Amino acid sequence: MGVQGFQDYLEKRCPGAAIPVDLLKLGRTAGRQHHHPGPLPPPARILIDADSGLQRLYGGYQTDWVCGGEWNAMLGYLSALSQACLYQGGLELVVVFNGTLGKERWPEWARRAQGQRQTAQLIVNHVGSKATPPPRAWFLPPACLSHCVRLAMFRFRVRVVQTLEDHHQEVLSLYRDFGFCGLIAQDSEFALCNVPAYFSSHALKLSWNGKNLTTHQYLLSEAARQLGLKTQQLPYFAALLGNHILPDEDLAAFHWSLLGPEHPLASLKVRAHQLVLPPCEVVIKAVSEYVSSIKDLGNLDAVARDVFNQSQGVKPPYRNALCGPGHASLFQNLPPLPDCNDSLSGTMVYMDWSAPYDQGGSRLTNHHTSAPSGPSHSPSSSSDGDEPNDSSHHLTDKSSAWDDPASQGSGGDGSHGNGSGSNIPSLLSMATRSHMDITTPPLPQISAEVLRVAEHRHRRGLMYPEIYHILTKGEMKMAVCIEDDCNSEMPPASLLFRAARQYSYGVLFSLAETHRHLERLAMSNRGPLEVPPVIVKEWSSGKSKSALTPELVPALCFREWTCPNLRRLWLGRASEDRSRRTRAFLACLRSDCPALLNAAQVPQHLLLMCCVLRYMMQWPGGGILQRHELDAFLAQAVSNQLYEPDQLQELKVEKVDSRGVQLASLFMAGVDTALLVNDVCGQPLPWEHCCPWGFFDGKLFQTKLARASRDRLALFDMCEGQEELVSRVEKMRQAILDGINFTRPPPLPLFPSSTLPLLPPIPPSTPQPMGVPTIPFSTLMENILIRSVSPGLRSIPPQGGKLEIAGMVVGQWAGNKPLRGRGGLNMQVVSVGAGRG
């Protein structure tokens, strides 16, 4: 609620405030205005907020996202988008990703995560019951989507920026300070900041021929006119709608007081002894009328009295209560951004922006920037650590000079605006402001050089965003993926890959070196070994826990070998340092075996995929991946269709398998964890080998899994009848399963009848079916063995068989097709007891 609903109100309740535009046409128009002799000006830069535009960057509303991700389709869309902007419209794209921890907005994130979990359960139930893709309105970002988009931007040489502390304020600073001519986003806070040339990311559409890029442009001046507001009143309006600083529960009484007792909705103020909020559009109109009636905008005490006198028990110091981060007043009246006359033309300060951004670019990895030609090297062994500690290597955070009132006074992510509608949420059902901030032991000290390199890579999007916050704050938050809370066979992704994260925490904080140092100290002092624990707070939304309660996860170190410290991993240039990075990466994913490093068995671009699958196979108790499901993952990775986007587009999935959806989601969550581990260990795998479009496609996996489920021995068919692909799959499977000791026996195989093994005895307390006489298990197995070897029994077709007890069918199973080149199994009807035999 609060300010979050303004974006939806702007679109649906303000006619004329959202107008259709063609960005490529506007870009061409701006380019033709250059009539001066000399070189052509650089292309106009457009800033895209990936946090609110992730769905459109994925490619739109296609239903294939539920299968785990159509990464090659996404890659094709982003390629067409970047080329159309550059060559058709003369526009240069810059994408900014949200790399903040955002603890000041924790309740909003928790509510959004809880809503996504409910959506995930709806998706699982829908797929399980109807075997069809879910409705488009249930779109849930596939696991690892943000990182896949970031890697795709590197591939197409699109500039990438990652925010660090305050996402909204840093985006606005970037927009203002470096002369951007447009912002593509979907966030109420950006709209209320009166950003010139503010475009909708949700309405962004690229034509098939790549000549038109249409969207909506929002005109806040028109919306303010319809609401009866002036530009200087917008900061007051934004703050009084409700945000992360002044939440809804503190403003509810004030909002009801604005409506008055005669309002038709006044009877809903007390509903079943619960205080509720008025509808969003009603609040917007009431607050706009109140703000327009304020005579003295500088009299904050009078405004504070009107607001807080209506709230019982809320007596904040007025001045401090109306201040946001950095002690800047929410009502601070700053001059608005310069008007751009609703076009892309204007003075572009290109050199001021590109100089600090590009400075030192030749020292970065060739595959991350368009560096001059020369020998390439791993980013972890580059000269990042040798760069001078100069502010020119960072995007300057000018929060003190750019305290935009709306960006600090507004709260929430407008990408999920709930709109006005008729929903009236109860305050008692909403999360409170304060989260459970548990005190943990202090973190080990990190060297200034490592922190400087971490910030450098974080700002430029060269590193997994959570690493910097783990190093500095000891915290990370995890996204929601498609999981079935009712499925006890599959663990949640946060639990499944926790051990890999624990080892990566140990690498980040150089835990092995600390242990070795304390062991030597204890031996010299002949005292006990006392190792202080390193605890990381993991924030996630789970089935039995609130998103506002963190999991306290201890860091672990390897037992088999002593991992070098973080500085050596990141900045070491010796040849042995490269092998140590690789071994640390494999050890974190429980894949430190020679077979995976054998290029004849596992191609290098499939190493990350095989490590994730091997990790999943080692879950205690097994049961996550079965043999035919593992083959389906490997078969689609080597399929020729994987690199044919047109064929994948035409590929139809007859029935969407619910287990396949959950397996794909778990696998992509594992890929997400592997990207974290790779960056923690100094990037031993180049970024080209970390891109999911090189080894996974959700729809293709569904087709392979459906074929494998019908015939579990059809590896030849899954590999499109190519013996070479069968050989590659078998080699990778052998490497993945090398040295794995399963803690539980595999499912009972279908042996020939003469070698059928005995099953373990059933406990005596096992209930029997109604109407079936109790038969001792020994007698049951004796009858099965006797009848299986008796001659003259009728055989059944290879499609299956059934088990009869006392003439009643109590079980049946599907048969197997004969192996190619081998004899098939002779399936038989087995009867036990007095019945038909």
Short mmCIF file of N, CA and C in Angstrom, two decimals, residues 460-578:
data_model
loop_
_atom_site.label_atom_id
_atom_site.label_comp_id
_atom_site.label_asym_id
_atom_site.label_seq_id
_atom_site.Cartn_x
_atom_site.Cartn_y
_atom_site.Cartn_z
N ARG A 460 30.64 -2.54 -10.71
CA ARG A 460 30.61 -2.76 -12.15
C ARG A 460 29.89 -4.04 -12.54
N GLY A 461 29.26 -4.69 -11.58
CA GLY A 461 28.51 -5.89 -11.89
C GLY A 461 29.37 -7.07 -12.25
N LEU A 462 30.64 -7.06 -11.85
CA LEU A 462 31.55 -8.15 -12.18
C LEU A 462 31.54 -9.26 -11.13
N MET A 463 30.70 -9.13 -10.11
CA MET A 463 30.73 -10.07 -9.01
C MET A 463 29.32 -10.29 -8.49
N TYR A 464 29.08 -11.47 -7.96
CA TYR A 464 27.81 -11.81 -7.36
C TYR A 464 27.48 -10.76 -6.29
N PRO A 465 26.29 -10.16 -6.33
CA PRO A 465 26.04 -8.98 -5.49
C PRO A 465 26.08 -9.24 -3.99
N GLU A 466 25.78 -10.48 -3.54
CA GLU A 466 25.72 -10.73 -2.11
C GLU A 466 27.10 -10.85 -1.46
N ILE A 467 28.15 -11.00 -2.25
CA ILE A 467 29.47 -11.23 -1.67
C ILE A 467 29.93 -10.03 -0.86
N TYR A 468 29.73 -8.84 -1.39
CA TYR A 468 30.17 -7.64 -0.68
C TYR A 468 29.45 -7.50 0.66
N HIS A 469 28.15 -7.82 0.69
CA HIS A 469 27.40 -7.68 1.93
C HIS A 469 27.76 -8.78 2.93
N ILE A 470 28.15 -9.94 2.45
CA ILE A 470 28.63 -10.98 3.36
C ILE A 470 29.94 -10.55 4.01
N LEU A 471 30.82 -9.96 3.22
CA LEU A 471 32.10 -9.52 3.75
C LEU A 471 31.95 -8.38 4.75
N THR A 472 31.06 -7.45 4.49
CA THR A 472 30.96 -6.24 5.31
C THR A 472 29.91 -6.33 6.41
N LYS A 473 28.83 -7.07 6.17
CA LYS A 473 27.74 -7.13 7.14
C LYS A 473 27.47 -8.54 7.65
N GLY A 474 27.97 -9.56 6.97
CA GLY A 474 27.70 -10.93 7.39
C GLY A 474 26.26 -11.34 7.15
N GLU A 475 25.65 -10.84 6.08
CA GLU A 475 24.25 -11.13 5.80
C GLU A 475 24.06 -11.31 4.30
N MET A 476 23.05 -12.11 3.96
CA MET A 476 22.63 -12.25 2.56
C MET A 476 21.17 -12.64 2.54
N LYS A 477 20.48 -12.28 1.47
CA LYS A 477 19.08 -12.67 1.31
C LYS A 477 18.95 -13.46 0.03
N MET A 478 17.98 -14.39 0.03
CA MET A 478 17.81 -15.32 -1.08
C MET A 478 16.42 -15.16 -1.68
N ALA A 479 16.37 -15.32 -2.98
CA ALA A 479 15.13 -15.15 -3.71
C ALA A 479 14.25 -16.38 -3.58
N VAL A 480 12.99 -16.23 -3.94
CA VAL A 480 12.02 -17.31 -3.91
C VAL A 480 12.03 -18.03 -5.25
N CYS A 481 11.99 -19.35 -5.21
CA CYS A 481 11.89 -20.14 -6.44
C CYS A 481 10.68 -21.07 -6.33
N ILE A 482 10.36 -21.73 -7.42
CA ILE A 482 9.17 -22.58 -7.46
C ILE A 482 9.45 -23.86 -6.68
N GLU A 483 8.76 -24.01 -5.55
CA GLU A 483 8.90 -25.17 -4.68
C GLU A 483 7.54 -25.60 -4.17
N ASP A 484 7.42 -26.87 -3.89
CA ASP A 484 6.18 -27.42 -3.35
C ASP A 484 6.38 -27.65 -1.86
N ASP A 485 5.67 -26.88 -1.05
CA ASP A 485 5.81 -27.02 0.40
C ASP A 485 5.27 -28.36 0.90
N CYS A 486 4.42 -29.01 0.10
CA CYS A 486 3.83 -30.28 0.52
C CYS A 486 4.64 -31.49 0.07
N ASN A 487 5.73 -31.26 -0.66
CA ASN A 487 6.54 -32.36 -1.17
C ASN A 487 7.70 -32.61 -0.21
N SER A 488 7.64 -33.73 0.50
CA SER A 488 8.68 -34.05 1.47
C SER A 488 9.90 -34.71 0.82
N GLU A 489 9.80 -35.10 -0.45
CA GLU A 489 10.91 -35.77 -1.11
C GLU A 489 11.99 -34.79 -1.53
N MET A 490 11.60 -33.57 -1.86
CA MET A 490 12.56 -32.57 -2.33
C MET A 490 12.76 -31.51 -1.26
N PRO A 491 13.98 -31.30 -0.83
CA PRO A 491 14.23 -30.24 0.15
C PRO A 491 14.14 -28.87 -0.50
N PRO A 492 13.89 -27.83 0.26
CA PRO A 492 13.92 -26.49 -0.32
C PRO A 492 15.32 -26.13 -0.79
N ALA A 493 15.38 -25.27 -1.78
CA ALA A 493 16.68 -24.92 -2.36
C ALA A 493 17.60 -24.28 -1.33
N SER A 494 17.04 -23.47 -0.43
CA SER A 494 17.88 -22.82 0.57
C SER A 494 18.56 -23.83 1.49
N LEU A 495 17.89 -24.96 1.75
CA LEU A 495 18.47 -26.01 2.60
C LEU A 495 19.39 -26.92 1.80
N LEU A 496 19.01 -27.24 0.58
CA LEU A 496 19.80 -28.16 -0.24
C LEU A 496 21.21 -27.64 -0.49
N PHE A 497 21.33 -26.37 -0.82
CA PHE A 497 22.64 -25.80 -1.18
C PHE A 497 23.26 -25.01 -0.04
N ARG A 498 22.79 -25.23 1.18
CA ARG A 498 23.35 -24.50 2.31
C ARG A 498 24.79 -24.89 2.57
N ALA A 499 25.12 -26.16 2.44
CA ALA A 499 26.50 -26.59 2.71
C ALA A 499 27.48 -25.92 1.75
N ALA A 500 27.09 -25.77 0.49
CA ALA A 500 27.97 -25.09 -0.47
C ALA A 500 28.18 -23.63 -0.06
N ARG A 501 27.12 -22.99 0.42
CA ARG A 501 27.29 -21.61 0.88
C ARG A 501 28.16 -21.55 2.13
N GLN A 502 28.01 -22.53 3.02
CA GLN A 502 28.82 -22.53 4.23
C GLN A 502 30.31 -22.63 3.91
N TYR A 503 30.66 -23.49 2.96
CA TYR A 503 32.06 -23.58 2.56
C TYR A 503 32.53 -22.29 1.90
N SER A 504 31.67 -21.66 1.13
CA SER A 504 32.06 -20.40 0.50
C SER A 504 32.25 -19.30 1.54
N TYR A 505 31.45 -19.32 2.63
CA TYR A 505 31.69 -18.36 3.71
C TYR A 505 33.06 -18.60 4.33
N GLY A 506 33.42 -19.87 4.51
CA GLY A 506 34.74 -20.17 5.04
C GLY A 506 35.85 -19.67 4.16
N VAL A 507 35.65 -19.74 2.84
CA VAL A 507 36.66 -19.21 1.91
C VAL A 507 36.72 -17.70 2.01
N LEU A 508 35.57 -17.03 2.08
CA LEU A 508 35.54 -15.57 2.13
C LEU A 508 36.28 -15.04 3.36
N PHE A 509 36.09 -15.68 4.50
CA PHE A 509 36.69 -15.19 5.73
C PHE A 509 37.99 -15.93 6.07
N SER A 510 38.57 -16.63 5.09
CA SER A 510 39.88 -17.30 5.26
C SER A 510 39.89 -18.14 6.53
N LEU A 511 38.86 -18.95 6.70
CA LEU A 511 38.70 -19.72 7.93
C LEU A 511 39.80 -20.76 8.10
N ALA A 512 40.24 -21.37 7.01
CA ALA A 512 41.29 -22.40 7.12
C ALA A 512 42.59 -21.81 7.64
N GLU A 513 42.93 -20.63 7.16
CA GLU A 513 44.16 -20.00 7.65
C GLU A 513 44.03 -19.62 9.12
N THR A 514 42.84 -19.17 9.53
CA THR A 514 42.61 -18.85 10.94
C THR A 514 42.75 -20.09 11.82
N HIS A 515 42.17 -21.22 11.36
CA HIS A 515 42.29 -22.46 12.11
C HIS A 515 43.75 -22.88 12.24
N ARG A 516 44.48 -22.78 11.16
CA ARG A 516 45.88 -23.20 11.20
C ARG A 516 46.68 -22.33 12.16
N HIS A 517 46.41 -21.03 12.14
CA HIS A 517 47.12 -20.12 13.04
C HIS A 517 46.78 -20.41 14.50
N LEU A 518 45.51 -20.67 14.79
CA LEU A 518 45.10 -20.94 16.18
C LEU A 518 45.60 -22.29 16.65
N GLU A 519 45.72 -23.26 15.74
CA GLU A 519 46.28 -24.55 16.12
C GLU A 519 47.74 -24.42 16.54
N ARG A 520 48.49 -23.65 15.76
CA ARG A 520 49.89 -23.44 16.14
C ARG A 520 49.99 -22.71 17.47
N LEU A 521 49.12 -21.74 17.67
CA LEU A 521 49.15 -20.99 18.92
C LEU A 521 48.79 -21.88 20.10
N ALA A 522 47.81 -22.77 19.92
CA ALA A 522 47.41 -23.67 21.00
C ALA A 522 48.51 -24.68 21.32
N MET A 523 49.21 -25.14 20.28
CA MET A 523 50.30 -26.10 20.50
C MET A 523 51.45 -25.44 21.23
N SER A 524 51.75 -24.20 20.87
CA SER A 524 52.87 -23.54 21.55
C SER A 524 52.54 -23.20 22.99
N ASN A 525 51.27 -22.86 23.26
CA ASN A 525 50.85 -22.53 24.62
C ASN A 525 50.36 -23.74 25.40
N ARG A 526 50.25 -24.88 24.69
CA ARG A 526 49.76 -26.11 25.31
C ARG A 526 48.40 -25.90 25.97
N GLY A 527 47.56 -25.16 25.25
CA GLY A 527 46.22 -24.90 25.74
C GLY A 527 45.18 -25.45 24.77
N PRO A 528 43.92 -25.32 25.14
CA PRO A 528 42.86 -25.83 24.26
C PRO A 528 42.72 -24.96 23.02
N LEU A 529 42.24 -25.59 21.98
CA LEU A 529 42.00 -24.88 20.72
C LEU A 529 40.62 -24.25 20.76
N GLU A 530 40.58 -22.94 20.71
CA GLU A 530 39.32 -22.21 20.72
C GLU A 530 39.23 -21.38 19.45
N VAL A 531 38.30 -21.76 18.58
CA VAL A 531 38.11 -21.07 17.30
C VAL A 531 36.82 -20.28 17.39
N PRO A 532 36.87 -18.96 17.27
CA PRO A 532 35.62 -18.18 17.31
C PRO A 532 34.76 -18.50 16.10
N PRO A 533 33.47 -18.68 16.29
CA PRO A 533 32.61 -19.02 15.16
C PRO A 533 32.39 -17.82 14.25
N VAL A 534 32.19 -18.11 12.98
CA VAL A 534 31.82 -17.10 11.98
C VAL A 534 30.40 -17.42 11.54
N ILE A 535 29.48 -16.54 11.88
CA ILE A 535 28.06 -16.76 11.62
C ILE A 535 27.58 -15.77 10.56
N VAL A 536 26.86 -16.28 9.57
CA VAL A 536 26.26 -15.45 8.51
C VAL A 536 24.75 -15.57 8.63
N LYS A 537 24.07 -14.45 8.57
CA LYS A 537 22.60 -14.43 8.61
C LYS A 537 22.06 -14.60 7.19
N GLU A 538 21.27 -15.64 7.01
CA GLU A 538 20.63 -15.89 5.72
C GLU A 538 19.14 -15.57 5.84
N TRP A 539 18.68 -14.61 5.05
CA TRP A 539 17.29 -14.18 5.08
C TRP A 539 16.56 -14.82 3.92
N SER A 540 15.53 -15.58 4.23
CA SER A 540 14.74 -16.22 3.19
C SER A 540 13.35 -16.48 3.75
N SER A 541 12.42 -16.68 2.84
CA SER A 541 11.04 -16.99 3.22
C SER A 541 10.85 -18.49 3.10
N GLY A 542 10.53 -19.13 4.22
CA GLY A 542 10.37 -20.58 4.25
C GLY A 542 8.99 -21.00 4.67
N LYS A 543 8.76 -22.31 4.62
CA LYS A 543 7.45 -22.85 4.95
C LYS A 543 7.12 -22.66 6.42
N SER A 544 8.08 -22.89 7.29
CA SER A 544 7.82 -22.87 8.72
C SER A 544 8.49 -21.70 9.42
N LYS A 545 8.92 -20.69 8.68
CA LYS A 545 9.59 -19.56 9.29
C LYS A 545 9.21 -18.28 8.57
N SER A 546 9.32 -17.19 9.29
CA SER A 546 9.03 -15.88 8.72
C SER A 546 10.26 -15.37 7.98
N ALA A 547 10.01 -14.57 6.96
CA ALA A 547 11.13 -13.98 6.24
C ALA A 547 11.86 -12.94 7.08
N LEU A 548 11.23 -12.49 8.17
CA LEU A 548 11.86 -11.51 9.05
C LEU A 548 12.73 -12.15 10.11
N THR A 549 12.86 -13.47 10.10
CA THR A 549 13.72 -14.18 11.05
C THR A 549 14.84 -14.85 10.27
N PRO A 550 16.10 -14.49 10.52
CA PRO A 550 17.19 -15.06 9.72
C PRO A 550 17.59 -16.44 10.23
N GLU A 551 18.20 -17.20 9.33
CA GLU A 551 18.86 -18.44 9.71
C GLU A 551 20.31 -18.13 10.02
N LEU A 552 20.79 -18.58 11.17
CA LEU A 552 22.18 -18.35 11.57
C LEU A 552 23.01 -19.53 11.07
N VAL A 553 23.80 -19.28 10.06
CA VAL A 553 24.54 -20.34 9.37
C VAL A 553 26.03 -20.17 9.64
N PRO A 554 26.69 -21.18 10.22
CA PRO A 554 28.13 -21.06 10.49
C PRO A 554 28.95 -21.35 9.24
N ALA A 555 30.07 -20.69 9.14
CA ALA A 555 31.01 -20.93 8.06
C ALA A 555 31.78 -22.22 8.32
N LEU A 556 32.15 -22.93 7.24
CA LEU A 556 32.88 -24.18 7.35
C LEU A 556 34.16 -24.09 6.53
N CYS A 557 35.14 -24.90 6.91
CA CYS A 557 36.38 -24.99 6.13
C CYS A 557 36.58 -26.44 5.71
N PHE A 558 37.39 -26.62 4.70
CA PHE A 558 37.60 -27.95 4.14
C PHE A 558 38.47 -28.79 5.08
N ARG A 559 38.18 -30.09 5.10
CA ARG A 559 38.98 -31.01 5.90
C ARG A 559 40.14 -31.60 5.11
N GLU A 560 39.92 -31.74 3.79
CA GLU A 560 40.91 -32.46 2.99
C GLU A 560 42.17 -31.64 2.75
N TRP A 561 42.05 -30.32 2.68
CA TRP A 561 43.21 -29.50 2.36
C TRP A 561 43.00 -28.11 2.94
N THR A 562 44.08 -27.36 3.02
CA THR A 562 44.03 -26.01 3.57
C THR A 562 43.88 -25.01 2.44
N CYS A 563 42.76 -24.36 2.41
CA CYS A 563 42.48 -23.39 1.34
C CYS A 563 43.28 -22.11 1.61
N PRO A 564 43.88 -21.51 0.60
CA PRO A 564 44.61 -20.25 0.82
C PRO A 564 43.67 -19.13 1.20
N ASN A 565 44.22 -18.03 1.68
CA ASN A 565 43.39 -16.92 2.11
C ASN A 565 42.74 -16.23 0.91
N LEU A 566 41.80 -15.34 1.19
CA LEU A 566 41.01 -14.72 0.13
C LEU A 566 41.86 -13.83 -0.76
N ARG A 567 42.80 -13.15 -0.19
CA ARG A 567 43.65 -12.26 -1.01
C ARG A 567 44.45 -13.06 -2.02
N ARG A 568 44.93 -14.22 -1.59
CA ARG A 568 45.70 -15.06 -2.51
C ARG A 568 44.80 -15.61 -3.62
N LEU A 569 43.58 -15.99 -3.26
CA LEU A 569 42.66 -16.51 -4.27
C LEU A 569 42.27 -15.45 -5.29
N TRP A 570 42.02 -14.26 -4.82
CA TRP A 570 41.54 -13.22 -5.72
C TRP A 570 42.65 -12.55 -6.53
N LEU A 571 43.80 -12.35 -5.91
CA LEU A 571 44.84 -11.54 -6.54
C LEU A 571 46.10 -12.31 -6.89
N GLY A 572 46.17 -13.60 -6.54
CA GLY A 572 47.37 -14.37 -6.86
C GLY A 572 47.51 -14.59 -8.35
N ARG A 573 48.72 -14.49 -8.85
CA ARG A 573 48.99 -14.60 -10.28
C ARG A 573 49.81 -15.83 -10.65
N ALA A 574 50.26 -16.59 -9.69
CA ALA A 574 51.07 -17.77 -9.99
C ALA A 574 50.19 -18.87 -10.58
N SER A 575 50.84 -19.80 -11.26
CA SER A 575 50.09 -20.88 -11.90
C SER A 575 49.41 -21.77 -10.87
N GLU A 576 50.05 -21.97 -9.71
CA GLU A 576 49.41 -22.80 -8.69
C GLU A 576 48.19 -22.11 -8.09
N ASP A 577 48.15 -20.78 -8.17
CA ASP A 577 46.97 -20.08 -7.67
C ASP A 577 45.74 -20.39 -8.50
N ARG A 578 45.93 -20.56 -9.80
CA ARG A 578 44.79 -20.91 -10.66
C ARG A 578 44.25 -22.29 -10.30
#
